[in-house]
Coordinates of C-alpha atoms in Angstrom, one line a residue:
M994 CA -2.2 35.5 -13.0
K995 CA -5.4 33.6 -13.8
R996 CA -7.7 32.7 -10.9
F997 CA -10.2 30.0 -10.3
V998 CA -12.6 29.0 -7.5
A999 CA -13.7 25.6 -6.2
F1000 CA -17.3 24.6 -5.8
L1001 CA -17.8 21.7 -3.4
A1002 CA -20.4 19.2 -2.4
V1003 CA -19.9 17.2 0.7
C1004 CA -21.3 13.7 1.3
L1005 CA -20.8 10.8 3.7
A1006 CA -19.2 7.8 2.0
L1007 CA -21.0 4.6 2.9
P1008 CA -19.9 1.1 1.9
A1009 CA -22.1 -0.9 -0.4
A1010 CA -23.8 -3.8 1.3
P1011 CA -22.3 -7.2 0.6
A1012 CA -24.5 -9.6 -1.3
R1013 CA -23.3 -13.2 -1.0
G1014 CA -20.2 -15.1 0.0
G1015 CA -17.4 -16.1 -2.4
S1016 CA -16.8 -13.0 -4.6
V1017 CA -15.2 -9.6 -4.9
S1018 CA -17.4 -7.0 -6.6
G1019 CA -17.4 -3.3 -7.2
R1020 CA -17.8 -0.5 -9.8
L1021 CA -15.1 1.4 -11.7
L1022 CA -15.8 5.1 -12.5
D1023 CA -13.7 7.9 -14.0
A1024 CA -13.0 11.1 -12.0
A1025 CA -16.2 12.6 -13.3
G1026 CA -18.2 9.7 -11.9
K1027 CA -19.0 8.1 -15.3
P1028 CA -18.7 4.3 -15.7
V1029 CA -15.5 2.9 -17.2
A1030 CA -16.4 -0.1 -19.4
G1031 CA -14.0 -2.7 -20.7
A1032 CA -11.3 -2.1 -18.2
R1033 CA -9.1 -5.3 -17.7
L1034 CA -9.2 -7.2 -14.4
Q1035 CA -6.9 -9.8 -13.1
W1036 CA -7.2 -11.9 -10.0
V1037 CA -3.8 -13.3 -8.9
S1038 CA -2.5 -15.6 -6.3
Y1039 CA -2.4 -13.9 -2.9
R1040 CA 1.0 -13.2 -1.7
T1041 CA 1.9 -12.3 1.9
E1042 CA 3.9 -9.2 2.5
D1043 CA 7.0 -11.3 3.0
E1044 CA 6.3 -13.1 -0.3
L1045 CA 5.9 -9.8 -2.1
V1046 CA 9.3 -8.7 -0.9
L1047 CA 10.6 -12.1 -2.1
D1048 CA 9.0 -11.5 -5.5
M1049 CA 10.4 -8.0 -5.8
S1050 CA 13.9 -9.2 -5.0
A1051 CA 13.6 -12.0 -7.6
G1052 CA 11.8 -9.8 -10.2
A1053 CA 8.8 -12.1 -10.1
E1054 CA 5.0 -11.4 -10.3
P1055 CA 2.1 -13.3 -8.6
R1056 CA 0.6 -16.0 -10.8
V1057 CA -2.5 -14.8 -12.8
L1058 CA -5.5 -17.0 -12.0
G1059 CA -8.1 -15.4 -14.3
E1060 CA -9.0 -12.3 -16.2
S1061 CA -12.2 -10.4 -17.0
T1062 CA -13.4 -6.8 -17.9
T1063 CA -15.7 -4.3 -16.4
A1064 CA -19.3 -4.2 -17.7
A1065 CA -21.0 -1.3 -19.6
D1066 CA -22.0 0.3 -16.2
G1067 CA -18.4 -0.1 -14.9
S1068 CA -19.4 -3.0 -12.6
F1069 CA -17.4 -6.2 -12.0
R1070 CA -17.7 -9.3 -10.0
V1071 CA -15.0 -11.9 -9.5
A1072 CA -16.4 -15.3 -8.3
L1073 CA -14.1 -17.1 -5.8
D1074 CA -15.3 -20.7 -5.8
K1075 CA -12.1 -22.5 -4.8
P1076 CA -11.8 -23.0 -1.0
G1077 CA -8.4 -22.3 0.5
V1078 CA -7.2 -20.3 -2.5
P1079 CA -6.9 -16.6 -1.4
V1080 CA -6.4 -14.0 -4.2
G1081 CA -5.4 -10.4 -4.8
L1082 CA -7.0 -8.2 -7.5
K1083 CA -5.6 -5.9 -10.2
I1084 CA -7.6 -3.4 -12.2
F1085 CA -6.2 -1.6 -15.3
P1086 CA -8.3 1.4 -16.3
P1087 CA -7.2 2.7 -19.7
G1088 CA -4.8 5.7 -19.4
S1089 CA -5.0 5.5 -15.6
P1090 CA -2.7 4.1 -12.9
P1091 CA -3.7 0.5 -12.2
F1092 CA -5.4 -0.4 -8.9
R1093 CA -3.9 -3.2 -6.8
F1094 CA -5.9 -4.7 -4.0
R1095 CA -3.5 -6.8 -1.9
G1096 CA -6.2 -9.1 -0.5
P1097 CA -6.5 -11.7 0.8
F1098 CA -9.9 -12.4 -0.7
D1099 CA -11.3 -15.9 -0.5
S1100 CA -14.3 -18.1 -1.0
T1101 CA -15.6 -17.6 2.6
E1102 CA -16.9 -14.0 2.0
D1103 CA -18.5 -11.7 -0.5
I1104 CA -16.5 -8.5 -0.4
S1105 CA -18.2 -5.4 -1.9
L1106 CA -15.7 -2.7 -2.6
E1107 CA -16.4 1.0 -2.7
D1108 CA -16.8 2.7 -6.1
L1109 CA -13.3 3.0 -7.5
H1110 CA -12.5 6.4 -9.2
A1111 CA -9.8 6.2 -11.8
S1112 CA -7.6 9.2 -12.0
A1113 CA -5.9 10.3 -15.2
G1114 CA -2.3 9.0 -15.5
V1115 CA 0.6 11.4 -15.9
R1116 CA 3.8 11.0 -17.8
L1117 CA 6.9 10.2 -15.7
I1118 CA 10.4 9.8 -17.1
G1119 CA 13.7 9.4 -15.4
R1120 CA 17.1 7.7 -15.1
V1121 CA 18.6 5.2 -12.7
V1122 CA 22.3 5.4 -12.0
D1123 CA 24.7 3.8 -9.5
D1124 CA 26.7 5.9 -7.0
E1125 CA 29.5 6.3 -9.6
G1126 CA 27.0 7.9 -12.0
K1127 CA 26.9 4.9 -14.4
P1128 CA 23.5 3.8 -15.8
V1129 CA 21.8 0.8 -14.2
A1130 CA 20.1 -1.3 -16.9
G1131 CA 17.1 -3.6 -16.1
A1132 CA 16.3 -1.8 -12.8
R1133 CA 12.7 -2.1 -11.8
V1134 CA 10.9 1.2 -11.2
R1135 CA 7.6 1.6 -9.4
A1136 CA 5.5 4.7 -8.9
A1137 CA 2.9 4.3 -6.2
G1138 CA 0.2 6.8 -5.2
M1139 CA 0.0 7.3 -1.5
E1140 CA -1.3 9.5 1.2
I1141 CA 0.8 10.5 4.2
F1142 CA -0.2 8.7 7.4
S1143 CA -2.7 6.5 5.7
D1144 CA -2.9 2.8 5.2
Q1145 CA -5.4 2.2 2.4
D1146 CA -6.7 -1.1 1.3
S1147 CA -5.6 -0.5 -2.3
V1148 CA -2.8 1.3 -4.1
N1149 CA -2.3 2.9 -7.5
L1150 CA 0.9 1.4 -8.9
S1151 CA 2.6 1.8 -12.2
E1152 CA 5.8 0.1 -13.3
A1153 CA 8.6 0.3 -15.8
K1154 CA 12.1 -1.1 -16.4
T1155 CA 15.2 0.8 -17.3
G1156 CA 16.9 0.4 -20.7
A1157 CA 20.6 0.0 -21.4
D1158 CA 21.2 3.7 -20.8
G1159 CA 19.3 3.6 -17.4
T1160 CA 16.3 5.5 -18.6
F1161 CA 12.6 4.7 -18.1
S1162 CA 9.2 6.1 -18.9
M1163 CA 5.6 5.7 -17.8
D1164 CA 2.5 7.2 -19.3
D1165 CA 0.1 6.1 -16.5
A1166 CA 2.0 7.1 -13.4
P1167 CA -0.1 8.3 -10.4
G1168 CA -0.4 12.1 -10.0
G1169 CA -0.4 13.8 -6.6
T1170 CA 1.5 12.6 -3.6
R1171 CA 3.5 9.5 -4.5
T1172 CA 6.6 7.4 -4.0
I1173 CA 9.0 6.3 -6.7
A1174 CA 11.2 3.4 -6.0
A1175 CA 14.0 1.7 -8.0
R1176 CA 15.7 -1.6 -7.3
A1177 CA 18.2 -3.9 -9.0
P1178 CA 20.1 -7.0 -7.8
G1179 CA 23.0 -6.1 -5.4
F1180 CA 21.8 -2.6 -4.8
V1181 CA 19.9 -1.0 -1.9
Q1182 CA 16.4 0.1 -3.0
A1183 CA 16.3 3.8 -3.8
S1184 CA 13.1 5.7 -2.9
L1185 CA 11.9 9.2 -3.7
F1186 CA 8.9 10.7 -1.9
Q1187 CA 7.1 13.5 -3.8
I1188 CA 4.4 15.8 -2.4
D1189 CA 4.6 18.1 -5.5
P1190 CA 5.4 15.6 -8.3
K1191 CA 8.1 16.3 -10.9
A1192 CA 7.8 14.7 -14.3
D1193 CA 11.5 14.0 -14.7
V1194 CA 13.4 12.2 -11.9
K1195 CA 16.8 10.7 -11.1
L1196 CA 17.4 7.8 -8.7
T1197 CA 20.8 6.7 -7.5
L1198 CA 21.3 3.1 -6.4
K1199 CA 24.0 2.3 -3.9
R1200 CA 25.6 -1.1 -3.4
G1201 CA 24.8 -2.8 -0.1
G1202 CA 26.1 -5.6 2.0
V1203 CA 25.1 -9.2 2.3
I1204 CA 23.4 -11.2 5.1
R1205 CA 23.8 -15.0 4.7
G1206 CA 23.4 -18.0 6.9
V1207 CA 21.4 -21.2 7.4
V1208 CA 17.8 -21.6 8.7
V1209 CA 17.2 -24.7 10.8
D1210 CA 14.0 -26.0 12.4
V1211 CA 13.4 -26.6 16.1
N1212 CA 15.3 -29.9 15.9
G1213 CA 18.3 -28.3 14.2
K1214 CA 17.6 -29.7 10.7
P1215 CA 17.8 -27.5 7.6
A1216 CA 14.5 -25.8 6.8
A1217 CA 14.0 -25.6 3.0
G1218 CA 11.7 -23.0 1.6
A1219 CA 11.8 -20.6 4.6
I1220 CA 11.3 -16.9 3.5
V1221 CA 14.1 -14.7 5.0
I1222 CA 13.6 -10.9 5.0
S1223 CA 15.6 -7.9 5.9
D1224 CA 13.9 -4.5 5.1
D1225 CA 13.3 -4.5 1.4
Q1226 CA 15.3 -7.6 0.5
G1227 CA 14.1 -11.2 0.5
A1228 CA 15.4 -14.7 -0.2
E1229 CA 14.2 -18.3 0.1
S1230 CA 16.3 -20.9 1.8
S1231 CA 17.6 -23.8 -0.3
A1232 CA 17.3 -27.5 0.3
D1233 CA 20.2 -27.3 2.8
G1234 CA 18.6 -24.3 4.6
A1235 CA 21.1 -21.8 3.2
F1236 CA 20.1 -18.2 2.3
R1237 CA 21.8 -15.1 1.0
L1238 CA 20.4 -11.6 1.1
T1239 CA 22.1 -9.1 -1.2
G1240 CA 21.7 -5.3 -1.5
V1241 CA 21.1 -4.9 2.3
E1242 CA 21.4 -1.3 3.4
P1243 CA 24.6 -0.8 5.5
G1244 CA 24.0 -0.1 9.2
V1245 CA 22.4 -1.9 12.1
R1246 CA 19.7 -4.2 10.6
S1247 CA 17.2 -6.9 11.6
V1248 CA 16.5 -10.2 9.8
Q1249 CA 13.5 -12.5 10.2
A1250 CA 12.4 -15.8 8.7
V1251 CA 9.0 -17.5 8.5
W1252 CA 8.4 -21.2 7.6
K1253 CA 5.1 -22.7 6.8
E1254 CA 3.4 -20.0 8.9
D1255 CA 3.9 -22.2 12.0
F1256 CA 7.5 -21.3 12.7
A1257 CA 9.3 -18.0 12.8
V1258 CA 12.4 -16.3 14.1
A1259 CA 13.7 -12.7 14.3
R1260 CA 17.2 -11.5 14.9
D1261 CA 18.2 -7.9 15.6
N1262 CA 21.3 -5.8 15.8
L1263 CA 23.2 -7.2 12.8
R1264 CA 26.0 -4.9 11.6
V1265 CA 25.9 -4.7 7.8
R1266 CA 28.8 -3.1 5.9
R1267 CA 28.9 -2.2 2.2
G1268 CA 30.4 -5.0 0.1
Q1269 CA 30.9 -7.3 3.0
D1270 CA 29.1 -10.5 4.2
V1271 CA 27.7 -10.9 7.7
E1272 CA 26.7 -14.3 9.1
A1273 CA 23.3 -14.7 10.6
P1274 CA 22.4 -18.4 11.5
L1275 CA 18.6 -18.6 12.2
K1276 CA 16.8 -21.2 14.4
L1277 CA 13.1 -21.4 14.0
A1278 CA 10.7 -21.5 17.0
R1279 CA 7.0 -22.1 17.2
A1280 CA 5.2 -19.1 15.7
A1281 CA 3.0 -16.7 17.7
S1282 CA -0.3 -15.2 16.8
I1283 CA -2.8 -12.4 17.4
A1284 CA -6.6 -12.7 17.4
G1285 CA -9.4 -10.3 17.8
T1286 CA -12.5 -8.6 16.3
V1287 CA -13.4 -5.6 14.2
I1288 CA -16.7 -3.7 14.8
D1289 CA -18.4 -0.5 13.6
E1290 CA -17.8 2.2 16.1
S1291 CA -21.4 3.5 16.0
S1292 CA -23.5 0.4 15.5
R1293 CA -21.2 -2.0 17.3
K1294 CA -21.9 -4.5 14.5
P1295 CA -19.1 -6.7 13.0
V1296 CA -17.2 -5.2 10.0
S1297 CA -16.7 -8.2 7.7
G1298 CA -14.1 -8.1 5.1
A1299 CA -11.9 -5.6 7.0
R1300 CA -8.2 -6.1 6.2
L1301 CA -6.1 -6.7 9.4
A1302 CA -2.3 -6.2 9.2
A1303 CA 0.4 -6.8 11.8
S1304 CA 3.6 -4.8 11.5
A1305 CA 6.7 -4.5 13.7
G1306 CA 8.9 -1.4 14.0
G1307 CA 8.2 2.3 13.8
M1308 CA 6.8 4.5 11.0
A1309 CA 8.2 7.8 9.8
F1310 CA 6.9 9.3 6.5
G1311 CA 6.4 5.9 5.0
R1312 CA 4.1 3.1 5.9
R1313 CA 5.0 0.3 8.2
R1314 CA 6.0 -2.9 6.5
T1315 CA 3.2 -5.4 7.0
E1316 CA 4.3 -8.9 8.2
R1317 CA 1.0 -10.7 8.1
A1318 CA -2.5 -9.8 6.8
V1319 CA -5.9 -11.4 6.9
R1320 CA -9.6 -10.5 6.3
A1321 CA -12.2 -10.4 9.1
D1322 CA -14.9 -13.0 8.7
A1323 CA -18.7 -12.5 8.7
K1324 CA -18.6 -12.1 12.5
G1325 CA -15.7 -9.6 12.4
K1326 CA -13.3 -12.1 13.8
F1327 CA -9.7 -12.6 12.6
R1328 CA -6.4 -14.4 13.5
L1329 CA -2.9 -13.4 12.4
N1330 CA -0.6 -16.4 12.4
G1331 CA 3.1 -16.9 11.6
L1332 CA 4.4 -14.1 13.8
A1333 CA 7.6 -13.9 15.9
A1334 CA 7.1 -13.5 19.6
R1335 CA 7.3 -9.7 19.9
P1336 CA 5.1 -6.6 20.0
Y1337 CA 3.2 -5.5 16.9
A1338 CA 1.0 -2.7 15.6
V1339 CA -2.3 -4.1 14.3
T1340 CA -4.1 -2.0 11.7
A1341 CA -7.7 -2.5 10.4
V1342 CA -8.6 -1.1 7.0
R1343 CA -12.0 -1.2 5.2
E1344 CA -13.2 1.0 2.3
G1345 CA -15.7 3.5 3.6
Y1346 CA -14.1 3.6 7.1
L1347 CA -11.2 5.4 8.7
S1348 CA -8.3 3.0 9.4
S1349 CA -7.5 2.2 13.0
T1350 CA -4.2 1.1 14.5
I1351 CA -3.4 -0.2 18.0
N1352 CA 0.2 -0.4 19.0
G1353 CA 2.1 -2.7 21.4
I1354 CA 0.0 -5.9 20.9
S1355 CA 2.2 -8.8 22.1
A1356 CA 2.1 -11.9 19.9
S1357 CA 2.6 -15.0 22.1
T1358 CA 3.2 -18.7 21.5
A1359 CA 1.4 -19.7 24.7
A1360 CA -1.8 -18.0 23.8
P1361 CA -2.8 -15.6 21.0
G1362 CA -2.4 -11.9 21.7
T1363 CA -5.8 -10.2 21.6
V1364 CA -6.9 -6.9 20.2
N1365 CA -10.3 -5.5 19.4
L1366 CA -10.7 -2.6 17.0
A1367 CA -13.6 -0.2 16.3
L1368 CA -13.8 1.6 12.9
A1369 CA -15.5 5.0 12.4
R1370 CA -17.3 5.7 9.1
A1371 CA -15.5 8.0 6.7
A1372 CA -16.7 11.0 4.8
S1373 CA -15.9 12.3 1.3
V1374 CA -15.8 15.6 -0.5
S1375 CA -16.5 16.1 -4.2
G1376 CA -16.8 19.1 -6.4
R1377 CA -15.4 20.9 -9.5
V1378 CA -12.7 23.5 -10.1
F1379 CA -13.4 26.4 -12.5
D1380 CA -11.4 29.4 -13.8
E1381 CA -12.6 33.0 -13.5
K1382 CA -14.5 32.6 -16.8
G1383 CA -16.4 29.5 -15.7
G1384 CA -14.4 27.0 -17.7
P1385 CA -13.3 23.7 -16.1
V1386 CA -9.7 23.5 -14.9
A1387 CA -8.1 20.0 -15.4
G1388 CA -5.1 18.8 -13.5
A1389 CA -5.5 21.1 -10.5
A1390 CA -4.3 19.7 -7.2
V1391 CA -7.0 19.8 -4.6
R1392 CA -6.3 19.1 -0.9
F1393 CA -7.0 20.3 2.6
A1394 CA -4.6 23.0 3.7
S1395 CA -2.2 22.3 6.6
E1396 CA -3.4 23.8 9.9
G1397 CA -0.8 23.4 12.5
G1398 CA -1.3 23.9 16.2
M1399 CA -1.9 21.4 19.0
R1400 CA -5.7 21.6 18.6
S1401 CA -5.4 20.6 15.0
F1402 CA -2.9 17.9 15.9
A1403 CA -5.3 16.4 18.5
R1404 CA -8.1 16.3 15.9
R1405 CA -6.3 15.2 12.8
G1406 CA -3.0 13.8 14.0
P1407 CA 0.3 14.5 12.1
A1408 CA -1.6 15.1 8.8
A1409 CA -2.7 18.5 10.3
F1410 CA 0.9 19.9 9.7
V1411 CA 1.4 18.6 6.2
G1412 CA -2.1 18.9 4.6
G1413 CA -4.6 16.2 4.0
Q1414 CA -5.5 13.8 1.3
G1415 CA -5.1 15.2 -2.2
A1416 CA -6.6 14.6 -5.7
L1417 CA -6.2 15.9 -9.2
T1418 CA -9.1 17.3 -11.2
S1419 CA -10.3 15.5 -14.3
A1420 CA -10.9 17.0 -17.8
D1421 CA -14.3 18.5 -16.6
G1422 CA -12.6 20.0 -13.4
S1423 CA -14.2 17.4 -11.1
F1424 CA -12.5 15.8 -8.1
R1425 CA -13.3 13.5 -5.2
L1426 CA -11.5 13.1 -1.9
R1427 CA -12.4 9.9 -0.1
N1428 CA -11.8 8.2 3.3
L1429 CA -11.8 11.5 5.2
A1430 CA -12.1 12.1 9.0
A1431 CA -15.2 14.2 9.8
G1432 CA -14.3 17.7 10.8
R1433 CA -15.3 21.4 10.7
N1434 CA -13.6 24.7 9.9
L1435 CA -11.3 23.0 7.4
I1436 CA -9.8 24.9 4.4
L1437 CA -9.9 23.2 1.0
E1438 CA -7.4 24.6 -1.5
A1439 CA -6.7 24.1 -5.2
G1440 CA -3.6 25.0 -7.1
K1441 CA -2.1 24.7 -10.6
A1442 CA 0.9 26.3 -12.4
G1443 CA -0.2 29.5 -14.1
Y1444 CA -3.0 30.1 -11.6
S1445 CA -3.2 31.7 -8.2
Y1446 CA -4.4 29.5 -5.4
A1447 CA -8.1 29.2 -4.6
R1448 CA -9.2 28.5 -1.1
R1449 CA -12.6 27.7 0.4
P1450 CA -13.3 27.5 4.1

């Protein structure tokens, strides 16, 4: 077996200082730290998490508002000069998984992003079938890079559609830890979580049940245009308030609706059966809200531009589904509107910081629920991987080894048992791990097929 060793350099990742209000700016680099010029950018209409579920259910995409490219030094700046028009951002590095920043970004702030490091895309092929083994044509397949127990501000996301034989292929899929999801009308979304990615996958879609009903306002009149959500399925109420959710996973489910962000309703304990309809009439009530501030843990200064997200329900090996998201203003203040009156987890995320979550924040209609979050600065680790002859090793998986033990759990949380954030080396053997919690006595390991593992304390 061949052997290789990892040489590391450790540095603290600090966010760039914002310049002026009304823009989103940053710099795109490759894995070796070289500028990526000419990469395509799109800024699109911001969609709430509920609206994104609605788009996915309908096979739609957010409206493109404008396009640009990165400069010779990899830099970019998107001017946001239309008040009240929040946007999201997409960046398409050639041969790499696209970056998607959910937003919202708007004209009130100048958001300066951390340097973005594009990783080499990998080929992913597969097939989508139903539970009888028949191919599902036109299924939408997404491969998303992710880190366990993290909630980053951006995601690497590649997409494809299946052909008549149910097959699909991607040349720019994320490497490393990722989720692959497939969906088609009438079917429950199928998801596959991969710590050690395989290049050829098979996803099986199962038919679900239906939740239908009518949404009415506080006066009992039909509410047209309400967004109704149950897990990964969404629908919009018609002129008479009627809605129909298909492909709902069988079992005990919840359904919620939001209307004009001022009214909301949630209904739990619905029994959904495969191939059957269940009635769920929904009456809207005045929506609740949560307000608060975000500060730097050390300096106690406001963290402007932090993304605040409210989510209900628990989290296992996936992320919580966000119900509402906003950006903190120049004073670090925020307000999450359009919530049902129930407890939420509130998460703050900002590049260059460790994310922070506080659970059990009650949203109220009488007065906003309150929460204040302090973010700690994050660190990063960069370096290169070589073989025993000194040659660079491309495509090696680099990550912190799992530790186990209650002391490790107290310091790093659940990630201590499954290993930390990972990255793949580029053509020159270089890698960079970002948004890391500070720590000592950790073990960094690198692995690749055909080589023995290398470890460095």
